Amino acid sequence: MTFNWVQRTSKLSRWQGAFQSCIFSCKRYSVQEQCRVPSSVVEAFRAVTGSDGVSMGTAVREQHGKDESVHSCRPPDVVVWPRSVEEVSALARLCHQHSLPMIPFGTGTGLEGGVGALKGGVCFDLQKMDRVLDFHAEDFDVTVEPGVTRTGLNSYLRDSGLWFPVDPGADASLCGMAATSASGTNAVRYGTMRENVMNLEVVLSDGTIVHTAGKGRRTRKTAAGYNLTNLFVGSEGTLGIITKATLRLYGIPEAVVSAVCSFSSVQAAVDSTVQILQCGIPIARIEFLDDVMIDACNRYSKLSYPVSPTLFLEFHGSERSLEEQVSLAEEITKANSGLDFIWAKDQETRSRLWKARHDAWYAALAIRPRCKAYSTDVCVPISRLPQIIVETKQDLTQNRLTGPIAGHVGDGNFHCLMVLDPTDPDEVQRVQEFTDRLARRALAMDGTCTGEHGVGLGKRALLREEVGPLCMGVMEGVKASLDPQNLMNPGKVL
Amino acid sequence: MSGRVLVGVKRVIDYAVKIRVKPDKTGVVTDGVKHSMNPFCEIAVEEAVRLREKKLMKEVIAVSCGPQQCQETIRTALAMGADRGIHVEVSGKDYENLGPLQVSKIMAALAKKEEASLVIVGKQAIDGDCNQTGQMTAALLDWPQGTFASEVSVDGDGLKVEREIDGGLESVRIKMPAVVTADLRLNEPRYATLPNIMKAKKKKIASVKPADLGVELTSRLEILAVEDPPQRQSGVKVESVQDLVTKLRDSGTL
């Protein structure tokens, strides 16, 4: 049974364009299309990267046409593996000369279809550039190439007492994380990529190599010129290819305490979060799981948490400051009728306590076997959290949708893990409409349609609504200035 | 019983590095390559520090044998909580030929000199993969050994050690003084934090030479060559069963 997505999209309103790129289509994208890259150009690529640095194999191209999102595979025409920024620049010059689209590729773990080659072209797989360069322990900074992942860097740094705390779910490329302005569970204390990228080396669409803060510069603050570094952070490959990132490091926490507390209502849990933050407790992680999610986790990980809204907390600091932080947080949860506040200090017990949160994705999938999962990603000011979560849960119930909630409530960011049957067109439609309502709800509360996953392919219409036509005009002007031919990852973000 | 724990730590090429064989086949490339403490040694240090934190032992001494750079490895052990360090200076040809037999003689001599109650080492190093040092040390000292330990607890005047063996787990009780070798699941080592790294700079590292301990380092082994494993050859597709049989016959397989 094939479900003809094309017919339905033509009837969709501008809002529903959020799902326009064919998420659960049973129709497989054909890879036998004519290659848009002339063979002379492919030979020129080989001259730059060496013969094993270019591939047009079907399997290789398919692997580079999809990420971990629900968007269907859109393979490029050619995949290249440059080994240095000079090679990236030479390849970009060739692509620019022949008007070929360029798509940077890190670990392929994005969640918004950012690597899909909608117009074919050349995928730049940057994994061969995998060195950790220039580590300055006393200055708390390090420079990395795109092939270095976040766990790879932290493993490298482990003896120095420093770490890079931004931790999205996947073991992603750090330069890729810069490109998507990624964030993790401890953004509430350590910030996201926006706050932690000090300098970038970028190759523009015509091959020009730029250092956004100046070559080799790595100061904790600067007032020099336009903030180009943060222009490229979150640009999702549409303005240039990031080939080096200079990152801000932090001291590994001296001691860590983890805690779990359940509440009788969502309101109580979120109120506790707001109050913990307002008290100035430097909480490192504060994660929310709703009752549906906790139930799923209990079943999947064989735990026995009370099935009600739950907060998972983590505190970092010296032994003494932890005592203060934990006791104050416990007081707050008790004041909000929190049940049993359980906490632990040693590594093994802490891992057990947090196991539910770590397995959340798989637990959600396990609720309904043979279904797929899609994660929503909105963010609102913290004070609006109780309202949006309560309204969202009502929406889910009214529309008979399975959407356990897990969220970084400390940032006002939460995810509904929508579990749905991709072969049921009615459910797909209801999920799509729900997601759009959720995004609109967030925007109406001074929020954003994407807290950490990025705009990618599916949220371009929402971005337009979020920033408004005038601001959109400015963004389009920047894009036109840096990439007049629209070769850099076309069809994404704008 | 002195309550002193001697922990051996080895400086090896970091586990995340891609190893390259030297073109002259005498060994692997070590210049400019990231080195760190052997992961099993980290587990050994963690266990020793936990024993002291539980007040079951009084002092943890970290030992490393090798050139000047080994002091970095000892400093990491100190940052994890060891109280002091001993650097046994071995360099040049002696260092290239340093193997489990030589190291175990050194550890045995130090264990006697420091009057240790317990020697903990990692079960093996990720470069040599010998898995011999702990056992040889116990033999030289004529001490009992609890190897591949996944759990260690003090039991009266001895230790109860849970060992990881092929069939599952084996529980042994050994009297102290004893040698224990740490296996993967023994514990999760702590990270060195900045304040502890600063404190570690003030802890003492004593330098000794093997000769001072009465240990003679000649090796009875000579490395003939170090080579890459053979490159994987690509397969061949055949069109028919007849082709397959012919090819198998030609290659001598049939």
XYZ file of C-alpha atoms in Angstrom:
748
model
C 0.000 0.000 0.000
C 1.566 3.238 -1.053
C 0.360 6.432 0.458
C 0.554 9.221 -2.061
C 1.993 12.051 -0.054
C 2.230 14.396 -3.011
C -1.555 14.720 -3.353
C -1.971 15.609 0.288
C 0.778 18.223 0.414
C -0.915 20.333 -2.237
C -3.902 20.724 0.047
C -1.865 21.675 3.083
C -1.844 25.191 4.357
C 1.333 27.175 4.812
C 1.455 26.070 8.421
C 1.411 22.445 7.613
C 4.441 22.979 5.436
C 6.295 21.960 8.558
C 5.909 18.361 7.471
C 6.218 19.012 3.788
C 9.243 16.927 3.161
C 7.520 13.619 3.111
C 8.301 12.221 6.499
C 6.606 8.907 6.590
C 6.202 8.255 2.911
C 6.385 4.660 1.873
C 7.665 5.811 -1.488
C 11.424 5.414 -1.524
C 13.426 8.197 -3.126
C 14.864 6.993 -6.397
C 18.636 7.068 -6.581
C 18.844 6.347 -10.265
C 18.448 9.994 -11.224
C 20.988 11.390 -13.609
C 24.121 12.613 -11.870
C 24.388 16.373 -12.052
C 28.163 16.416 -11.637
C 30.155 16.152 -14.901
C 32.798 13.418 -14.855
C 35.535 15.952 -15.557
C 34.672 17.650 -12.293
C 34.722 14.341 -10.428
C 38.224 13.792 -11.795
C 39.197 17.232 -10.573
C 37.869 16.256 -7.120
C 40.019 13.132 -7.163
C 43.068 15.223 -8.005
C 42.475 17.157 -4.777
C 41.553 14.410 -2.330
C 43.323 11.409 -3.776
C 41.494 8.539 -5.466
C 40.014 7.146 -2.242
C 38.612 10.531 -1.300
C 35.724 10.530 -3.773
C 32.815 8.133 -4.110
C 29.716 7.842 -6.230
C 28.691 4.441 -4.939
C 24.948 4.143 -4.363
C 25.228 2.841 -0.817
C 27.715 5.551 0.130
C 25.513 8.283 -1.299
C 22.446 6.939 0.474
C 24.325 6.863 3.762
C 25.143 10.534 3.283
C 21.622 11.524 2.335
C 19.959 10.956 5.661
C 20.457 11.673 9.318
C 18.577 10.518 12.408
C 15.445 12.495 11.620
C 12.271 11.136 10.068
C 12.943 12.912 6.774
C 13.432 10.590 3.857
C 16.805 9.980 2.287
C 17.951 12.562 -0.262
C 21.332 11.354 -1.506
C 23.945 13.673 -3.023
C 25.501 12.959 -6.415
C 29.044 12.661 -5.090
C 30.632 12.263 -1.674
C 34.107 13.679 -1.044
C 36.446 13.265 1.946
C 38.808 16.248 2.209
C 41.767 15.809 4.574
C 42.576 19.448 5.290
C 41.072 22.916 5.103
C 43.123 23.542 1.957
C 41.414 20.577 0.301
C 37.994 21.796 1.472
C 38.772 25.168 -0.057
C 39.953 23.680 -3.357
C 36.867 21.470 -3.595
C 34.596 24.398 -2.753
C 36.214 26.467 -5.483
C 35.522 23.687 -7.980
C 31.908 23.400 -6.854
C 31.491 27.165 -7.023
C 32.933 27.232 -10.529
C 30.474 24.592 -11.700
C 27.522 25.805 -9.599
C 27.245 22.582 -7.618
C 25.390 22.459 -4.282
C 27.612 21.667 -1.279
C 26.423 19.871 1.857
C 28.732 19.551 4.874
C 28.463 16.213 6.734
C 29.761 15.495 10.235
C 28.350 12.480 12.036
C 24.952 12.465 10.335
C 23.180 12.520 13.698
C 21.009 15.587 13.112
C 17.297 15.518 13.827
C 15.909 17.912 11.230
C 17.019 16.506 7.878
C 19.866 18.974 7.504
C 22.024 16.702 5.325
C 19.438 15.880 2.682
C 20.747 16.882 -0.757
C 17.501 18.272 -2.125
C 19.166 19.441 -5.317
C 21.835 16.761 -5.425
C 25.368 18.060 -5.477
C 28.453 17.278 -3.446
C 28.478 16.038 0.134
C 31.615 17.063 2.059
C 32.214 14.275 4.572
C 34.652 15.894 7.003
C 35.443 12.905 9.193
C 38.996 12.493 7.956
C 39.793 15.858 9.542
C 39.840 14.528 13.092
C 42.605 16.223 15.047
C 42.415 17.913 18.420
C 44.642 20.969 17.998
C 45.906 23.702 20.302
C 44.727 22.637 23.740
C 45.428 25.375 26.307
C 44.636 24.055 29.774
C 45.340 27.298 31.649
C 43.174 29.265 29.228
C 40.354 26.715 29.214
C 40.194 26.456 25.428
C 40.801 23.916 22.704
C 40.486 23.879 18.918
C 39.057 20.857 17.131
C 38.473 19.690 13.574
C 35.061 18.409 12.370
C 35.898 14.747 12.827
C 36.247 15.134 16.603
C 33.101 14.130 18.490
C 32.103 15.395 21.903
C 32.909 12.143 23.726
C 36.159 11.926 21.740
C 37.181 15.367 22.979
C 36.216 14.661 26.575
C 38.187 11.431 26.472
C 41.208 13.394 25.207
C 40.792 15.949 27.998
C 40.096 13.545 30.843
C 43.477 13.817 32.551
C 43.516 17.602 32.433
C 40.598 18.172 34.788
C 38.657 19.926 32.024
C 35.662 18.954 29.933
C 33.315 20.263 27.267
C 29.878 20.005 28.838
C 27.455 20.467 25.900
C 25.950 16.994 25.523
C 23.199 16.417 22.970
C 21.885 12.855 22.862
C 24.080 11.675 20.029
C 27.869 11.497 20.032
C 27.950 14.323 17.504
C 30.756 16.121 15.707
C 31.603 19.296 17.633
C 31.741 21.377 14.459
C 28.384 19.891 13.498
C 27.075 20.888 16.913
C 28.333 24.401 16.232
C 26.558 24.381 12.877
C 23.240 23.452 14.473
C 23.690 25.455 17.689
C 23.237 22.267 19.654
C 22.463 22.010 23.314
C 22.305 19.280 25.938
C 20.924 18.345 29.295
C 23.221 20.690 31.233
C 22.637 23.836 29.220
C 20.927 25.318 32.257
C 24.334 25.625 33.910
C 26.924 25.526 31.116
C 25.057 27.020 28.171
C 24.658 25.829 24.596
C 27.041 25.989 21.627
C 26.174 29.675 21.200
C 27.833 30.521 24.477
C 30.773 28.177 24.093
C 32.210 28.672 20.607
C 34.976 31.263 20.673
C 36.206 31.145 17.094
C 35.529 29.238 13.895
C 37.475 28.520 10.761
C 34.963 28.497 7.902
C 35.232 27.862 4.169
C 32.787 30.028 2.238
C 30.942 29.051 -0.924
C 33.716 30.357 -3.168
C 36.492 28.615 -1.265
C 37.608 31.602 0.829
C 38.903 30.540 4.234
C 37.832 32.840 7.073
C 38.515 32.851 10.803
C 35.423 34.412 12.318
C 37.260 35.988 15.247
C 40.620 36.285 13.566
C 43.178 33.528 13.134
C 44.257 31.938 16.384
C 42.314 34.338 18.566
C 40.853 32.848 21.719
C 39.942 35.435 24.286
C 37.168 35.011 26.832
C 35.580 38.170 25.604
C 35.952 40.627 22.768
C 34.305 43.778 21.486
C 35.992 43.648 18.099
C 33.737 43.979 15.075
C 30.646 42.057 14.084
C 30.044 38.764 15.882
C 30.652 36.523 12.887
C 31.334 33.520 15.097
C 27.756 33.459 16.320
C 26.462 34.154 12.823
C 27.835 30.805 11.711
C 26.754 28.996 14.869
C 23.341 27.643 13.975
C 23.648 28.376 10.264
C 23.309 24.637 9.531
C 25.756 24.644 6.647
C 23.899 27.309 4.695
C 26.575 29.997 4.997
C 29.810 28.019 4.924
C 31.615 24.817 5.903
C 33.024 24.827 9.437
C 36.506 23.269 9.443
C 37.718 24.206 12.927
C 36.026 25.267 16.139
C 37.664 26.846 19.191
C 35.684 25.821 22.238
C 35.405 27.036 25.808
C 36.142 24.382 28.407
C 35.078 24.037 32.018
C 36.478 22.326 35.083
C 35.211 18.816 35.675
C 32.896 19.078 38.697
C 34.550 18.087 41.964
C 31.521 16.244 43.162
C 28.171 15.342 41.691
C 24.898 14.531 43.368
C 21.885 13.193 41.479
C 18.337 13.277 42.758
C 14.894 12.153 41.693
C 11.604 13.532 42.942
C 8.059 12.789 41.838
C 5.074 15.115 42.078
C 1.332 14.773 42.073
C 0.919 17.195 39.166
C 2.794 18.668 36.227
C 2.162 22.102 37.689
C 3.913 21.180 40.935
C 6.926 19.750 39.117
C 7.359 22.731 36.847
C 6.721 25.199 39.681
C 9.543 23.518 41.604
C 11.815 23.955 38.598
C 11.008 27.640 38.334
C 11.556 28.169 42.054
C 14.855 26.248 42.086
C 16.136 28.536 39.354
C 14.765 31.658 40.972
C 16.600 30.735 44.188
C 19.833 30.913 42.272
C 20.766 27.276 42.845
C 23.390 26.572 40.156
C 21.664 23.357 39.163
C 23.509 21.415 36.478
C 20.685 19.336 35.076
C 16.976 19.441 35.662
C 14.970 17.082 33.528
C 11.266 16.464 33.482
C 9.544 13.214 32.598
C 5.744 13.098 32.553
C 3.657 10.211 33.877
C 3.305 8.567 30.458
C 7.075 8.619 30.047
C 7.743 7.314 33.546
C 5.322 4.471 32.953
C 7.131 3.617 29.719
C 10.490 3.763 31.496
C 9.289 1.562 34.330
C 8.236 -1.066 31.845
C 11.284 -0.803 29.607
C 14.029 -0.560 32.253
C 12.162 -2.632 34.852
C 12.105 0.154 37.406
C 9.408 1.060 39.884
C 9.173 4.820 40.006
C 5.758 6.193 41.023
C 3.854 6.865 37.820
C 3.533 10.611 38.025
C 5.376 13.697 36.788
C 8.991 13.407 37.869
C 12.046 15.628 38.032
C 15.584 14.301 37.610
C 18.122 16.688 39.092
C 21.888 16.856 39.088
C 24.059 19.167 41.170
C 27.740 19.977 40.529
C 30.135 21.634 42.910
C 32.410 21.194 45.892
C 31.313 18.800 48.628
C 30.198 21.620 50.880
C 28.279 23.620 48.300
C 26.470 20.446 47.266
C 25.066 19.954 50.744
C 23.551 23.436 50.571
C 22.230 23.048 47.038
C 20.636 19.672 47.685
C 18.969 20.639 50.946
C 17.539 23.839 49.483
C 16.222 21.968 46.435
C 14.676 19.344 48.705
C 12.900 22.071 50.699
C 11.485 23.529 47.513
C 10.180 20.198 46.247
C 8.590 19.466 49.616
C 6.902 22.874 49.548
C 5.350 21.829 46.242
C 4.071 18.574 47.698
C 6.855 16.570 46.136
C 6.861 12.937 47.183
C 10.052 11.013 48.117
C 13.187 13.057 47.220
C 15.831 10.372 46.592
C 19.426 11.368 46.060
C 22.811 9.671 45.540
C 26.479 10.600 45.383
C 28.449 7.633 44.096
C 28.782 6.975 40.391
C 27.050 3.607 40.284
C 23.908 4.633 42.219
C 23.652 7.889 40.304
C 23.723 5.960 37.011
C 20.930 3.742 38.304
C 18.841 6.730 39.400
C 19.174 8.407 36.026
C 18.748 5.251 33.981
C 15.104 6.076 33.357
C 16.012 9.422 31.806
C 18.784 7.928 29.648
C 16.589 5.207 28.221
C 13.635 7.510 27.580
C 13.835 7.392 23.783
C 13.913 3.606 23.649
C 11.271 3.330 26.346
C 8.987 5.556 24.243
C 9.555 3.409 21.162
C 8.799 0.312 23.193
C 5.314 1.606 24.084
C 4.091 0.682 20.628
C 6.204 -1.829 18.739
C 6.578 -1.390 14.982
C 6.002 2.343 15.331
C 8.326 5.213 14.615
C 9.105 8.121 16.887
C 9.421 11.810 16.162
C 10.633 14.310 18.716
C 9.111 17.779 18.908
C 11.335 20.551 20.214
C 9.872 23.835 21.448
C 11.219 26.249 24.000
C 9.443 28.972 25.996
C 10.372 31.342 28.809
C 10.486 29.312 31.995
C 7.542 31.090 33.581
C 5.286 29.903 30.742
C 6.326 26.255 31.110
C 3.526 25.062 33.393
C 0.900 26.448 31.055
C 2.360 25.043 27.853
C 2.982 21.571 29.218
C -0.485 21.318 30.719
C -2.130 22.545 27.506
C 0.018 20.194 25.419
C -0.932 17.195 27.516
C -4.612 18.101 27.118
C -4.093 18.337 23.359
C -2.475 14.891 23.295
C -5.340 13.315 25.214
C -8.040 14.992 23.149
C -6.456 13.802 19.911
C -5.655 10.276 21.069
C -1.929 10.677 20.467
C 0.974 8.898 22.147
C 3.433 11.562 23.123
C 5.377 10.983 26.340
C 7.139 14.153 27.397
C 10.784 14.502 28.366
C 12.301 17.906 28.742
C 15.124 20.172 29.790
C 12.733 22.173 31.892
C 15.550 24.286 33.288
C 15.758 25.941 29.861
C 12.024 25.939 29.222
C 12.667 23.352 26.515
C 10.757 20.088 26.263
C 10.276 17.274 23.783
C 7.150 15.255 23.066
C 8.338 11.907 21.784
C 5.507 11.264 19.326
C 5.143 7.530 18.776
C 3.078 6.794 15.692
C 2.246 4.205 13.112
C 3.691 5.493 9.830
C 1.251 3.408 7.804
C -1.824 5.045 9.356
C -2.476 8.216 7.345
C -5.012 9.528 9.834
C -2.545 9.293 12.712
C 0.227 10.851 10.628
C -2.092 13.740 9.854
C -3.092 14.176 13.498
C 0.576 14.156 14.611
C 1.448 16.727 12.013
C -1.403 19.003 13.057
C -0.529 18.539 16.711
C 3.098 19.499 16.063
C 2.051 22.646 14.277
C -0.360 23.591 17.065
C 2.429 22.987 19.593
C 4.846 25.222 17.693
C 2.199 27.928 17.421
C 1.418 27.598 21.102
C 5.099 28.146 21.914
C 5.404 31.087 19.557
C 2.335 32.686 21.138
C 4.116 32.458 24.517
C 7.207 34.372 23.325
C 8.908 31.085 22.584
C 10.720 29.444 19.687
C 9.774 26.612 17.329
C 13.113 24.898 17.913
C 15.087 24.931 21.153
C 17.978 22.781 20.038
C 17.311 20.616 16.988
C 17.504 23.378 14.396
C 15.311 24.426 11.498
C 16.687 22.061 8.868
C 14.164 21.012 6.315
C 10.876 20.880 8.170
C 10.620 24.112 10.140
C 11.334 26.762 7.544
C 7.756 28.016 7.499
C 7.750 28.155 11.284
C 10.976 30.173 11.284
C 9.311 32.699 9.031
C 6.429 33.040 11.474
C 8.781 33.192 14.439
C 11.022 36.033 13.296
C 8.594 37.837 11.028
C 8.995 38.978 7.422
C 11.300 41.935 8.091
C 13.815 39.929 10.087
C 13.516 37.181 7.516
C 14.471 39.771 4.906
C 17.648 40.536 6.844
C 18.514 36.836 7.095
C 17.938 36.390 3.395
C 20.170 39.401 2.752
C 22.977 37.845 4.769
C 22.588 34.592 2.880
C 22.606 36.398 -0.468
C 25.742 38.271 0.532
C 27.698 35.191 1.627
C 26.292 32.681 -0.854
C 24.815 34.512 -3.852
C 24.468 31.342 -5.910
C 22.679 29.506 -3.071
C 25.084 26.570 -3.225
C 25.536 26.041 0.511
C 23.082 23.385 1.663
C 20.189 24.726 -0.417
C 16.652 24.275 0.837
C 17.491 24.449 4.520
C 16.764 27.069 7.184
C 15.562 29.810 4.814
C 50.043 -4.669 58.911
C 51.103 -1.293 57.588
C 47.961 -0.564 55.576
C 50.051 0.659 52.661
C 48.872 0.019 49.100
C 51.324 -0.002 46.210
C 49.689 0.714 42.852
C 51.518 0.215 39.585
C 50.617 2.665 36.797
C 51.868 2.412 33.239
C 52.191 5.164 30.678
C 50.843 3.854 27.360
C 49.665 5.277 24.038
C 46.138 6.640 24.603
C 43.458 4.093 23.769
C 41.763 6.460 21.286
C 44.855 6.919 19.092
C 45.157 5.107 15.762
C 48.351 3.093 16.077
C 50.849 3.223 13.238
C 53.737 0.807 12.730
C 57.160 2.367 12.127
C 58.426 1.870 8.566
C 61.541 0.081 9.862
C 59.275 -2.432 11.620
C 61.035 -2.072 14.956
C 57.927 -0.902 16.752
C 55.046 1.557 16.670
C 55.228 5.327 16.284
C 55.339 6.968 19.721
C 56.797 10.412 18.950
C 54.216 13.166 19.183
C 51.509 10.631 19.943
C 49.167 11.190 22.874
C 49.975 9.031 25.894
C 47.941 8.483 29.032
C 47.554 6.104 31.956
C 46.650 2.535 31.020
C 42.857 2.230 31.572
C 43.222 -0.830 33.845
C 45.768 1.078 35.927
C 43.170 3.857 36.367
C 40.803 1.249 37.784
C 43.567 -0.015 40.091
C 44.273 3.504 41.398
C 40.549 4.117 41.948
C 40.214 0.929 43.974
C 43.239 1.772 46.105
C 41.944 5.283 46.784
C 38.501 3.935 47.697
C 40.104 1.522 50.196
C 41.892 4.440 51.826
C 38.721 6.569 51.823
C 36.921 3.740 53.610
C 39.816 3.840 56.095
C 40.710 0.218 55.367
C 44.150 1.277 54.170
C 46.293 4.172 55.364
C 48.384 5.224 52.373
C 48.367 4.824 48.590
C 51.677 4.924 46.720
C 51.675 5.162 42.916
C 54.649 3.616 41.090
C 55.672 3.952 37.469
C 58.733 2.633 35.617
C 60.115 4.492 32.647
C 61.548 7.766 31.395
C 60.892 11.277 32.691
C 57.407 11.456 31.120
C 56.165 8.772 33.508
C 56.006 11.455 36.144
C 52.932 12.849 34.323
C 51.224 9.505 34.788
C 52.152 9.461 38.462
C 50.771 13.004 38.804
C 47.451 11.810 37.384
C 47.382 9.055 40.000
C 48.130 11.668 42.671
C 45.303 13.834 41.336
C 42.992 10.834 41.668
C 43.922 10.564 45.333
C 47.186 8.654 45.702
C 49.294 10.070 48.560
C 52.774 9.934 47.068
C 54.603 8.596 44.036
C 57.740 6.650 43.174
C 59.314 7.054 39.760
C 61.666 4.206 38.856
C 63.978 5.702 36.240
C 64.377 3.478 33.187
C 65.256 4.916 29.801
C 66.752 4.171 26.412
C 67.376 0.548 25.463
C 66.461 -0.617 28.967
C 63.032 0.998 28.563
C 62.488 -0.573 25.148
C 63.189 -3.973 26.660
C 61.200 -3.377 29.833
C 58.677 -6.165 30.212
C 56.549 -7.837 32.887
C 59.469 -9.798 34.333
C 61.555 -6.681 34.962
C 58.601 -4.644 36.247
C 57.492 -7.400 38.598
C 61.021 -7.608 40.068
C 60.869 -3.850 40.658
C 57.371 -4.027 42.188
C 58.414 -6.898 44.451
C 61.478 -5.002 45.649
C 59.401 -1.861 46.308
C 56.647 -3.828 48.067
C 59.242 -5.164 50.502
C 60.975 -1.799 50.912
C 57.729 0.092 51.557
C 56.303 -2.739 53.657
C 53.139 -2.764 51.607
C 50.134 -4.846 52.635
C 48.640 -4.818 49.179
C 49.843 -4.434 45.611
C 47.201 -3.535 43.024
C 47.937 -3.392 39.303
C 45.788 -3.392 36.198
C 45.165 -6.871 34.817
C 47.101 -5.998 31.632
C 48.441 -3.035 29.685
C 46.745 -2.109 26.442
C 50.044 -2.027 24.546
C 51.645 -5.314 25.605
C 48.466 -7.191 26.582
C 50.787 -9.499 28.539
C 48.663 -9.996 31.660
C 51.751 -11.203 33.578
C 53.057 -8.465 35.857
C 50.617 -9.010 38.729
C 51.053 -12.752 38.729
C 54.865 -12.606 38.494
C 54.995 -10.049 41.307
C 52.971 -12.355 43.555
C 55.243 -15.292 42.700
C 58.434 -13.329 43.437
C 57.020 -12.209 46.777
C 55.416 -15.555 47.483
C 52.166 -13.700 48.211
C 48.649 -14.861 47.351
C 46.995 -13.287 44.303
C 43.432 -12.286 43.366
C 43.510 -11.615 39.635
C 40.824 -10.274 37.257
C 39.130 -8.750 40.274
C 35.630 -7.395 39.702
C 35.048 -6.842 43.413
C 37.400 -6.557 46.378
C 36.392 -6.410 50.031
C 38.351 -6.672 53.254
C 37.510 -9.816 55.205
C 39.193 -9.907 58.588
C 42.941 -10.098 58.016
C 42.480 -11.023 54.379
C 40.602 -10.054 51.253
C 37.588 -11.480 49.517
C 38.078 -11.157 45.769
C 35.437 -11.824 43.144
C 37.260 -12.944 40.009
C 36.012 -12.759 36.414
C 36.688 -16.131 34.815
C 35.547 -17.783 31.602
C 32.730 -19.626 33.278
C 31.434 -16.652 35.230
C 32.535 -15.427 38.629
C 34.791 -17.070 41.184
C 35.060 -15.997 44.817
C 38.373 -16.431 46.567
C 39.572 -15.461 49.984
C 43.244 -14.545 50.224
C 45.381 -13.593 53.189
C 47.244 -10.295 53.199
C 49.795 -9.184 52.130
C 48.515 -9.957 48.650
C 48.536 -8.914 44.993
C 45.317 -7.972 43.186
C 44.923 -7.247 39.478
C 42.032 -5.024 38.430
C 39.549 -6.030 35.757
C 37.166 -3.765 33.867
C 34.118 -4.026 36.099
C 35.907 -3.427 39.381
C 34.893 0.243 39.479
C 34.392 3.398 37.431
C 37.497 5.555 37.959
C 36.994 9.152 38.968
C 38.146 12.055 36.814
C 41.019 14.211 38.007
C 39.424 17.556 38.895
C 41.213 20.903 38.758
C 41.521 21.414 42.534
C 42.907 17.889 42.908
C 45.360 18.429 40.052
C 46.592 21.549 41.854
C 46.920 19.657 45.142
C 48.755 16.853 43.372
C 51.528 19.240 42.328
C 52.497 19.504 45.997
C 52.591 15.736 46.618
C 56.023 14.068 46.573
C 57.389 11.887 43.800
C 60.602 10.098 44.799
C 63.012 8.984 42.066
C 64.906 5.705 42.296
C 67.026 3.655 39.934
C 66.463 -0.092 39.456
C 70.031 -0.721 40.605
C 69.188 0.939 43.957
C 66.544 -1.739 44.409
C 68.944 -4.482 43.448
C 67.046 -5.230 40.259
C 68.809 -6.235 37.072
C 66.979 -5.362 33.877
C 68.341 -7.589 31.109
C 65.619 -9.076 29.005
C 65.623 -12.604 27.704
C 63.326 -11.555 24.865
C 64.318 -9.961 21.573
C 61.702 -8.311 19.365
C 62.388 -9.439 15.816
C 59.780 -7.412 13.935
C 56.541 -5.470 14.383
C 54.226 -5.542 11.397
C 50.749 -4.435 10.418
C 48.173 -7.198 10.196
C 47.694 -8.197 6.519
C 45.425 -5.890 4.534
C 41.983 -7.282 3.967
C 41.655 -8.367 0.356
C 38.498 -7.654 -1.552
C 36.368 -10.587 -2.569
C 35.501 -11.713 -6.068
C 31.985 -12.164 -7.401
C 31.360 -15.127 -9.656
C 28.559 -15.612 -12.164
C 27.794 -19.288 -11.700
C 28.318 -22.282 -9.487
C 30.744 -23.720 -12.065
C 32.879 -20.569 -11.806
C 32.842 -20.869 -8.045
C 34.003 -24.453 -8.090
C 36.738 -23.660 -10.633
C 38.007 -20.747 -8.549
C 38.011 -22.805 -5.373
C 39.985 -25.532 -7.134
C 42.459 -23.038 -8.588
C 43.129 -21.491 -5.213
C 43.807 -24.888 -3.753
C 40.937 -24.723 -1.320
C 39.183 -27.700 -2.928
